């Protein structure tokens, strides 16, 4: 199974690279596959933004991941 993680676009650099924030981690990802602007949310898979998300969808998905990780630690 493949998992894509929601992230907010913080900065767009030259060469179709963006700095994104996963909530507790920032990373550079490729944005060749989506047309985004700073402040939008994307799904990231293996270093590529593959789809845009609404803010609401992204934050809900992030919350689900946090709940799953917390349950796994119990």
Coordinates of C-alpha atoms in Angstrom, one line a residue, residues 9-46:
X9 CA 3.2 24.7 0.7
X10 CA 5.4 27.3 2.5
X11 CA 7.7 28.4 -0.3
X12 CA 8.2 27.8 -4.0
X13 CA 11.8 27.8 -5.3
X14 CA 13.2 27.7 -8.8
X15 CA 13.2 24.3 -10.7
X16 CA 9.7 23.2 -9.6
X17 CA 10.7 22.7 -6.0
X18 CA 8.6 23.7 -3.0
X19 CA 9.2 23.7 0.7
X20 CA 6.3 22.0 2.5
X21 CA 5.3 21.6 6.1
X22 CA 3.8 18.3 7.4
X23 CA 3.0 19.8 10.7
X24 CA 6.2 19.0 12.5
X25 CA 8.6 18.6 9.7
X26 CA 9.6 20.7 6.7
X27 CA 10.9 19.2 3.4
X28 CA 11.7 20.1 -0.2
X29 CA 9.5 18.3 -2.7
X30 CA 9.0 18.3 -6.4
X31 CA 5.9 20.1 -7.7
X32 CA 6.1 19.1 -11.4
X33 CA 2.7 17.4 -11.3
X34 CA 0.6 20.1 -9.7
X35 CA 0.1 23.8 -10.1
X36 CA 0.2 25.3 -6.6
X37 CA 0.8 28.5 -4.8
X38 CA 2.1 29.2 -1.3
X39 CA -0.5 28.4 1.3
X40 CA -2.2 25.6 -0.6
X41 CA -2.1 22.0 0.6
X42 CA -0.9 19.0 -1.4
X43 CA -0.6 15.3 -1.0
X44 CA 3.1 14.2 -1.1
X45 CA 4.3 10.7 -2.1
X46 CA 7.9 9.8 -2.5

